[in-house]
């Protein structure tokens, strides 16, 4: 029974249409993440980083000021001199600001979960769209290569239909023609594995690199992780 083969130009047109659709979906998902919840959450994360840095600075200042205050107090024979009062003010000021910053950070972190959830979902949608677009691109490239060489390559392979296996392994196969043509596929696979694209997934200019910001490494919120975070938030609010 002869298998009906779809013309390569038809396959190529379908692959092109699938890629165009996947690219549109990627652009939409990218905008929703990079210009929406992802951007907002990334800015919040940076704000938290900044607050932690300021807290560490004021805590270090308070520690040094405390040591200085104790030294000056002892040197003044424990009298409340102007120098001692200035050192005390410096110490208390650093401690007070550090505490205010800690409270500001804690308040911000307590209200960050909804935004984090929204950003995680947008990041996952973006990553999935990027994967789909890359898959569509790879398939399109295959069909482009086939369209350029299918006639000549298929004719050359067809000639092998009449070339028996020298070691007669084909006697034990169900499809002798396929067995006789197999080395061509094996050759293509062996050469493909040596291509740089096989060693590391390339960045396709039209797709751009997948940049997930705070969710780098696809560190999305799983349902289990979200449940733990929600429970911790509820306990803190109780």
PDB file of C-alpha atoms in Angstrom:
ATOM      1  CA  UNK A   1       0.000   0.000   0.000  1.00  0.00           C
ATOM      2  CA  UNK A   2       1.415   3.376  -1.040  1.00  0.00           C
ATOM      3  CA  UNK A   3       1.526   6.047   1.629  1.00  0.00           C
ATOM      4  CA  UNK A   4       0.182   9.430   0.531  1.00  0.00           C
ATOM      5  CA  UNK A   5       2.829  12.042   1.306  1.00  0.00           C
ATOM      6  CA  UNK A   6       1.838  15.671   1.793  1.00  0.00           C
ATOM      7  CA  UNK A   7       3.784  17.920  -0.610  1.00  0.00           C
ATOM      8  CA  UNK A   8       6.727  19.521   1.126  1.00  0.00           C
ATOM      9  CA  UNK A   9       5.600  23.029   0.181  1.00  0.00           C
ATOM     10  CA  UNK A  10       2.292  22.389   1.959  1.00  0.00           C
ATOM     11  CA  UNK A  11       4.152  21.132   5.029  1.00  0.00           C
ATOM     12  CA  UNK A  12       6.387  24.195   4.877  1.00  0.00           C
ATOM     13  CA  UNK A  13       3.381  26.528   4.706  1.00  0.00           C
ATOM     14  CA  UNK A  14       1.814  24.830   7.736  1.00  0.00           C
ATOM     15  CA  UNK A  15       5.088  25.070   9.656  1.00  0.00           C
ATOM     16  CA  UNK A  16       5.394  28.756   8.783  1.00  0.00           C
ATOM     17  CA  UNK A  17       1.843  29.444   9.952  1.00  0.00           C
ATOM     18  CA  UNK A  18       2.464  27.565  13.213  1.00  0.00           C
ATOM     19  CA  UNK A  19       5.646  29.553  13.804  1.00  0.00           C
ATOM     20  CA  UNK A  20       3.922  32.873  13.084  1.00  0.00           C
ATOM     21  CA  UNK A  21       1.207  32.032  15.599  1.00  0.00           C
ATOM     22  CA  UNK A  22       3.724  30.889  18.214  1.00  0.00           C
ATOM     23  CA  UNK A  23       5.727  34.082  17.727  1.00  0.00           C
ATOM     24  CA  UNK A  24       2.624  36.236  18.245  1.00  0.00           C
ATOM     25  CA  UNK A  25       1.818  34.317  21.431  1.00  0.00           C
ATOM     26  CA  UNK A  26       5.380  34.826  22.640  1.00  0.00           C
ATOM     27  CA  UNK A  27       5.307  38.571  22.012  1.00  0.00           C
ATOM     28  CA  UNK A  28       2.054  38.836  23.968  1.00  0.00           C
ATOM     29  CA  UNK A  29       3.331  36.747  26.895  1.00  0.00           C
ATOM     30  CA  UNK A  30       6.633  38.634  26.922  1.00  0.00           C
ATOM     31  CA  UNK A  31       4.881  42.006  27.105  1.00  0.00           C
ATOM     32  CA  UNK A  32       2.547  40.849  29.867  1.00  0.00           C
ATOM     33  CA  UNK A  33       5.498  39.669  31.946  1.00  0.00           C
ATOM     34  CA  UNK A  34       8.173  42.266  31.162  1.00  0.00           C
ATOM     35  CA  UNK A  35       5.866  45.291  31.126  1.00  0.00           C
ATOM     36  CA  UNK A  36       3.343  44.071  33.666  1.00  0.00           C
ATOM     37  CA  UNK A  37       3.472  41.933  36.801  1.00  0.00           C
ATOM     38  CA  UNK A  38       7.034  40.750  36.155  1.00  0.00           C
ATOM     39  CA  UNK A  39       8.380  44.288  35.975  1.00  0.00           C
ATOM     40  CA  UNK A  40       6.404  45.385  39.021  1.00  0.00           C
ATOM     41  CA  UNK A  41       7.594  42.419  41.076  1.00  0.00           C
ATOM     42  CA  UNK A  42      11.219  42.843  39.939  1.00  0.00           C
ATOM     43  CA  UNK A  43      11.109  46.467  41.092  1.00  0.00           C
ATOM     44  CA  UNK A  44       9.695  45.366  44.440  1.00  0.00           C
ATOM     45  CA  UNK A  45      12.458  42.767  44.833  1.00  0.00           C
ATOM     46  CA  UNK A  46      15.062  45.452  44.134  1.00  0.00           C
ATOM     47  CA  UNK A  47      13.405  47.712  46.686  1.00  0.00           C
ATOM     48  CA  UNK A  48      13.696  44.936  49.265  1.00  0.00           C
ATOM     49  CA  UNK A  49      17.356  44.434  48.355  1.00  0.00           C
ATOM     50  CA  UNK A  50      17.918  48.140  48.842  1.00  0.00           C
ATOM     51  CA  UNK A  51      16.194  48.124  52.221  1.00  0.00           C
ATOM     52  CA  UNK A  52      18.261  45.156  53.407  1.00  0.00           C
ATOM     53  CA  UNK A  53      21.416  46.968  52.347  1.00  0.00           C
ATOM     54  CA  UNK A  54      20.401  50.080  54.278  1.00  0.00           C
ATOM     55  CA  UNK A  55      19.491  48.007  57.329  1.00  0.00           C
ATOM     56  CA  UNK A  56      22.909  46.353  57.268  1.00  0.00           C
ATOM     57  CA  UNK A  57      24.585  49.765  56.974  1.00  0.00           C
ATOM     58  CA  UNK A  58      22.705  51.275  59.925  1.00  0.00           C
ATOM     59  CA  UNK A  59      23.211  48.142  62.016  1.00  0.00           C
ATOM     60  CA  UNK A  60      26.952  48.371  61.409  1.00  0.00           C
ATOM     61  CA  UNK A  61      26.857  52.083  62.238  1.00  0.00           C
ATOM     62  CA  UNK A  62      24.934  51.352  65.439  1.00  0.00           C
ATOM     63  CA  UNK A  63      27.403  48.675  66.462  1.00  0.00           C
ATOM     64  CA  UNK A  64      30.377  50.980  65.933  1.00  0.00           C
ATOM     65  CA  UNK A  65      28.568  53.871  67.645  1.00  0.00           C
ATOM     66  CA  UNK A  66      27.729  51.683  70.634  1.00  0.00           C
ATOM     67  CA  UNK A  67      31.345  50.718  71.063  1.00  0.00           C
ATOM     68  CA  UNK A  68      32.384  54.371  70.743  1.00  0.00           C
ATOM     69  CA  UNK A  69      29.732  55.477  73.231  1.00  0.00           C
ATOM     70  CA  UNK A  70      30.880  52.975  75.840  1.00  0.00           C
ATOM     71  CA  UNK A  71      34.489  53.983  75.356  1.00  0.00           C
ATOM     72  CA  UNK A  72      33.728  57.712  75.663  1.00  0.00           C
ATOM     73  CA  UNK A  73      31.456  57.168  78.650  1.00  0.00           C
ATOM     74  CA  UNK A  74      34.168  55.300  80.483  1.00  0.00           C
ATOM     75  CA  UNK A  75      36.753  57.912  79.503  1.00  0.00           C
ATOM     76  CA  UNK A  76      34.552  60.671  80.943  1.00  0.00           C
ATOM     77  CA  UNK A  77      34.341  58.781  84.224  1.00  0.00           C
ATOM     78  CA  UNK A  78      30.703  58.092  83.357  1.00  0.00           C
ATOM     79  CA  UNK A  79      29.767  61.738  83.218  1.00  0.00           C
ATOM     80  CA  UNK A  80      27.171  62.894  80.649  1.00  0.00           C
ATOM     81  CA  UNK A  81      29.450  65.206  78.752  1.00  0.00           C
ATOM     82  CA  UNK A  82      28.631  66.721  75.380  1.00  0.00           C
ATOM     83  CA  UNK A  83      30.885  64.228  73.648  1.00  0.00           C
ATOM     84  CA  UNK A  84      29.108  61.377  75.399  1.00  0.00           C
ATOM     85  CA  UNK A  85      25.682  62.797  74.541  1.00  0.00           C
ATOM     86  CA  UNK A  86      26.678  63.150  70.889  1.00  0.00           C
ATOM     87  CA  UNK A  87      27.875  59.537  70.819  1.00  0.00           C
ATOM     88  CA  UNK A  88      24.655  58.397  72.497  1.00  0.00           C
ATOM     89  CA  UNK A  89      22.560  60.276  69.953  1.00  0.00           C
ATOM     90  CA  UNK A  90      24.546  58.747  67.098  1.00  0.00           C
ATOM     91  CA  UNK A  91      24.036  55.250  68.515  1.00  0.00           C
ATOM     92  CA  UNK A  92      20.317  55.661  69.197  1.00  0.00           C
ATOM     93  CA  UNK A  93      19.728  57.344  65.853  1.00  0.00           C
ATOM     94  CA  UNK A  94      21.301  54.443  63.942  1.00  0.00           C
ATOM     95  CA  UNK A  95      19.365  51.881  66.006  1.00  0.00           C
ATOM     96  CA  UNK A  96      16.072  53.721  65.496  1.00  0.00           C
ATOM     97  CA  UNK A  97      16.494  54.057  61.739  1.00  0.00           C
ATOM     98  CA  UNK A  98      17.509  50.396  61.398  1.00  0.00           C
ATOM     99  CA  UNK A  99      14.366  49.394  63.295  1.00  0.00           C
ATOM    100  CA  UNK A 100      12.146  51.602  61.127  1.00  0.00           C
ATOM    101  CA  UNK A 101      13.672  50.094  58.009  1.00  0.00           C
ATOM    102  CA  UNK A 102      13.149  46.558  59.351  1.00  0.00           C
ATOM    103  CA  UNK A 103       9.486  47.334  59.945  1.00  0.00           C
ATOM    104  CA  UNK A 104       9.133  48.846  56.469  1.00  0.00           C
ATOM    105  CA  UNK A 105      10.691  45.736  54.915  1.00  0.00           C
ATOM    106  CA  UNK A 106       8.498  43.401  56.950  1.00  0.00           C
ATOM    107  CA  UNK A 107       5.340  45.308  55.988  1.00  0.00           C
ATOM    108  CA  UNK A 108       6.281  45.247  52.317  1.00  0.00           C
ATOM    109  CA  UNK A 109       7.107  41.532  52.397  1.00  0.00           C
ATOM    110  CA  UNK A 110       3.801  40.743  54.112  1.00  0.00           C
ATOM    111  CA  UNK A 111       1.836  42.360  51.278  1.00  0.00           C
ATOM    112  CA  UNK A 112       4.025  41.091  48.410  1.00  0.00           C
ATOM    113  CA  UNK A 113       2.532  37.605  47.994  1.00  0.00           C
ATOM    114  CA  UNK A 114      -0.343  38.481  45.589  1.00  0.00           C
ATOM    115  CA  UNK A 115       2.051  40.340  43.304  1.00  0.00           C
ATOM    116  CA  UNK A 116       4.577  37.496  43.507  1.00  0.00           C
ATOM    117  CA  UNK A 117       1.880  34.985  42.539  1.00  0.00           C
ATOM    118  CA  UNK A 118       0.751  37.102  39.607  1.00  0.00           C
ATOM    119  CA  UNK A 119       4.325  37.605  38.408  1.00  0.00           C
ATOM    120  CA  UNK A 120       5.114  33.902  38.750  1.00  0.00           C
ATOM    121  CA  UNK A 121       2.145  32.948  36.607  1.00  0.00           C
ATOM    122  CA  UNK A 122       3.096  35.530  33.983  1.00  0.00           C
ATOM    123  CA  UNK A 123       6.686  34.254  34.004  1.00  0.00           C
ATOM    124  CA  UNK A 124       5.565  30.662  33.549  1.00  0.00           C
ATOM    125  CA  UNK A 125       3.263  31.623  30.684  1.00  0.00           C
ATOM    126  CA  UNK A 126       6.130  33.541  29.102  1.00  0.00           C
ATOM    127  CA  UNK A 127       8.524  30.590  29.472  1.00  0.00           C
ATOM    128  CA  UNK A 128       5.981  28.168  27.987  1.00  0.00           C
ATOM    129  CA  UNK A 129       5.366  30.514  25.057  1.00  0.00           C
ATOM    130  CA  UNK A 130       9.116  30.819  24.495  1.00  0.00           C
ATOM    131  CA  UNK A 131       9.472  27.025  24.479  1.00  0.00           C
ATOM    132  CA  UNK A 132       6.601  26.679  22.015  1.00  0.00           C
ATOM    133  CA  UNK A 133       8.020  29.364  19.737  1.00  0.00           C
ATOM    134  CA  UNK A 134      11.457  27.721  19.745  1.00  0.00           C
ATOM    135  CA  UNK A 135       9.888  24.343  18.905  1.00  0.00           C
ATOM    136  CA  UNK A 136       7.936  25.912  16.036  1.00  0.00           C
ATOM    137  CA  UNK A 137      11.101  27.651  14.806  1.00  0.00           C
ATOM    138  CA  UNK A 138      13.086  24.388  14.868  1.00  0.00           C
ATOM    139  CA  UNK A 139      10.373  22.539  12.928  1.00  0.00           C
ATOM    140  CA  UNK A 140      10.188  25.364  10.397  1.00  0.00           C
ATOM    141  CA  UNK A 141      13.943  25.174   9.847  1.00  0.00           C
ATOM    142  CA  UNK A 142      13.622  21.429   9.212  1.00  0.00           C
ATOM    143  CA  UNK A 143      10.933  21.922   6.604  1.00  0.00           C
ATOM    144  CA  UNK A 144      12.951  24.703   4.961  1.00  0.00           C
ATOM    145  CA  UNK A 145      15.932  22.355   4.684  1.00  0.00           C
ATOM    146  CA  UNK A 146      13.731  19.563   3.335  1.00  0.00           C
ATOM    147  CA  UNK A 147      12.112  21.877   0.796  1.00  0.00           C
ATOM    148  CA  UNK A 148      15.575  22.819  -0.474  1.00  0.00           C
ATOM    149  CA  UNK A 149      16.958  19.273  -0.762  1.00  0.00           C
ATOM    150  CA  UNK A 150      14.134  16.755  -0.546  1.00  0.00           C
ATOM    151  CA  UNK A 151      13.907  15.893  -4.255  1.00  0.00           C
ATOM    152  CA  UNK A 152      17.593  15.144  -4.739  1.00  0.00           C
ATOM    153  CA  UNK A 153      18.088  13.481  -1.348  1.00  0.00           C
ATOM    154  CA  UNK A 154      14.966  11.313  -1.595  1.00  0.00           C
ATOM    155  CA  UNK A 155      15.951  10.169  -5.099  1.00  0.00           C
ATOM    156  CA  UNK A 156      19.433   9.213  -3.887  1.00  0.00           C
ATOM    157  CA  UNK A 157      17.974   7.308  -0.958  1.00  0.00           C
ATOM    158  CA  UNK A 158      15.465   5.596  -3.254  1.00  0.00           C
ATOM    159  CA  UNK A 159      18.358   4.133  -5.234  1.00  0.00           C
ATOM    160  CA  UNK A 160      19.333   2.209  -2.107  1.00  0.00           C
ATOM    161  CA  UNK A 161      16.112   0.219  -2.345  1.00  0.00           C
ATOM    162  CA  UNK A 162      17.862  -2.065  -4.790  1.00  0.00           C
ATOM    163  CA  UNK A 163      21.112  -2.454  -2.859  1.00  0.00           C
ATOM    164  CA  UNK A 164      21.073  -5.588  -0.667  1.00  0.00           C
ATOM    165  CA  UNK A 165      22.656  -5.586   2.776  1.00  0.00           C
ATOM    166  CA  UNK A 166      26.144  -7.030   2.463  1.00  0.00           C
ATOM    167  CA  UNK A 167      25.848  -8.979   5.711  1.00  0.00           C
ATOM    168  CA  UNK A 168      22.225 -10.000   5.040  1.00  0.00           C
ATOM    169  CA  UNK A 169      20.877  -8.603   8.290  1.00  0.00           C
ATOM    170  CA  UNK A 170      17.878  -7.438   6.280  1.00  0.00           C
ATOM    171  CA  UNK A 171      16.597 -10.990   6.111  1.00  0.00           C
ATOM    172  CA  UNK A 172      15.487 -10.556   9.716  1.00  0.00           C
ATOM    173  CA  UNK A 173      13.713  -7.223   9.185  1.00  0.00           C
ATOM    174  CA  UNK A 174      10.105  -6.534   8.200  1.00  0.00           C
ATOM    175  CA  UNK A 175      10.956  -3.650   5.874  1.00  0.00           C
ATOM    176  CA  UNK A 176      13.997  -4.344   3.723  1.00  0.00           C
ATOM    177  CA  UNK A 177      13.799  -1.019   1.918  1.00  0.00           C
ATOM    178  CA  UNK A 178      13.802   0.942   5.184  1.00  0.00           C
ATOM    179  CA  UNK A 179      16.708  -1.138   6.452  1.00  0.00           C
ATOM    180  CA  UNK A 180      18.747  -0.427   3.307  1.00  0.00           C
ATOM    181  CA  UNK A 181      18.116   3.319   3.681  1.00  0.00           C
ATOM    182  CA  UNK A 182      18.785   3.436   7.422  1.00  0.00           C
ATOM    183  CA  UNK A 183      22.460   4.394   7.216  1.00  0.00           C
ATOM    184  CA  UNK A 184      21.485   7.733   5.644  1.00  0.00           C
ATOM    185  CA  UNK A 185      19.457   8.678   8.720  1.00  0.00           C
ATOM    186  CA  UNK A 186      22.230   7.433  10.995  1.00  0.00           C
ATOM    187  CA  UNK A 187      24.702   9.606   9.110  1.00  0.00           C
ATOM    188  CA  UNK A 188      22.513  12.706   9.389  1.00  0.00           C
ATOM    189  CA  UNK A 189      21.999  12.173  13.116  1.00  0.00           C
ATOM    190  CA  UNK A 190      25.738  11.670  13.718  1.00  0.00           C
ATOM    191  CA  UNK A 191      26.591  14.902  11.890  1.00  0.00           C
ATOM    192  CA  UNK A 192      23.743  16.800  13.580  1.00  0.00           C
ATOM    193  CA  UNK A 193      25.098  15.847  16.998  1.00  0.00           C
ATOM    194  CA  UNK A 194      28.370  17.574  16.110  1.00  0.00           C
ATOM    195  CA  UNK A 195      26.682  20.874  15.299  1.00  0.00           C
ATOM    196  CA  UNK A 196      27.061  23.623  17.962  1.00  0.00           C
ATOM    197  CA  UNK A 197      23.258  23.903  18.114  1.00  0.00           C
ATOM    198  CA  UNK A 198      23.146  20.341  19.474  1.00  0.00           C
ATOM    199  CA  UNK A 199      25.513  21.217  22.327  1.00  0.00           C
ATOM    200  CA  UNK A 200      23.665  24.296  23.567  1.00  0.00           C
ATOM    201  CA  UNK A 201      20.297  25.725  22.608  1.00  0.00           C
ATOM    202  CA  UNK A 202      20.987  28.841  20.551  1.00  0.00           C
ATOM    203  CA  UNK A 203      19.361  32.214  21.074  1.00  0.00           C
ATOM    204  CA  UNK A 204      17.070  32.901  18.121  1.00  0.00           C
ATOM    205  CA  UNK A 205      17.093  36.602  17.258  1.00  0.00           C
ATOM    206  CA  UNK A 206      13.361  36.730  16.560  1.00  0.00           C
ATOM    207  CA  UNK A 207      12.549  35.110  19.902  1.00  0.00           C
ATOM    208  CA  UNK A 208      15.164  36.818  22.032  1.00  0.00           C
ATOM    209  CA  UNK A 209      16.694  35.274  25.157  1.00  0.00           C
ATOM    210  CA  UNK A 210      14.381  33.968  27.856  1.00  0.00           C
ATOM    211  CA  UNK A 211      14.961  36.362  30.751  1.00  0.00           C
ATOM    212  CA  UNK A 212      12.801  35.628  33.780  1.00  0.00           C
ATOM    213  CA  UNK A 213      14.271  38.106  36.277  1.00  0.00           C
ATOM    214  CA  UNK A 214      13.343  37.062  39.834  1.00  0.00           C
ATOM    215  CA  UNK A 215      12.237  33.674  38.458  1.00  0.00           C
ATOM    216  CA  UNK A 216      15.555  32.849  36.773  1.00  0.00           C
ATOM    217  CA  UNK A 217      16.075  29.131  36.419  1.00  0.00           C
ATOM    218  CA  UNK A 218      12.272  28.764  36.128  1.00  0.00           C
ATOM    219  CA  UNK A 219      11.905  29.124  39.887  1.00  0.00           C
ATOM    220  CA  UNK A 220       8.147  29.554  39.633  1.00  0.00           C
ATOM    221  CA  UNK A 221       5.817  29.270  42.594  1.00  0.00           C
ATOM    222  CA  UNK A 222       4.510  25.717  42.751  1.00  0.00           C
ATOM    223  CA  UNK A 223       1.092  25.026  44.337  1.00  0.00           C
ATOM    224  CA  UNK A 224       2.847  23.437  47.327  1.00  0.00           C
ATOM    225  CA  UNK A 225       5.179  26.415  47.756  1.00  0.00           C
ATOM    226  CA  UNK A 226       2.280  28.833  47.455  1.00  0.00           C
ATOM    227  CA  UNK A 227       0.351  26.929  50.114  1.00  0.00           C
ATOM    228  CA  UNK A 228       3.299  27.166  52.511  1.00  0.00           C
ATOM    229  CA  UNK A 229       3.704  30.883  51.874  1.00  0.00           C
ATOM    230  CA  UNK A 230       0.001  31.521  52.344  1.00  0.00           C
ATOM    231  CA  UNK A 231      -0.025  29.580  55.598  1.00  0.00           C
ATOM    232  CA  UNK A 232       2.993  31.516  56.895  1.00  0.00           C
ATOM    233  CA  UNK A 233       1.309  34.782  55.941  1.00  0.00           C
ATOM    234  CA  UNK A 234      -1.906  33.801  57.726  1.00  0.00           C
ATOM    235  CA  UNK A 235       0.019  32.815  60.859  1.00  0.00           C
ATOM    236  CA  UNK A 236       1.922  36.111  60.849  1.00  0.00           C
ATOM    237  CA  UNK A 237      -1.324  38.055  60.524  1.00  0.00           C
ATOM    238  CA  UNK A 238      -3.060  36.105  63.320  1.00  0.00           C
TER     239      UNK A 238
END
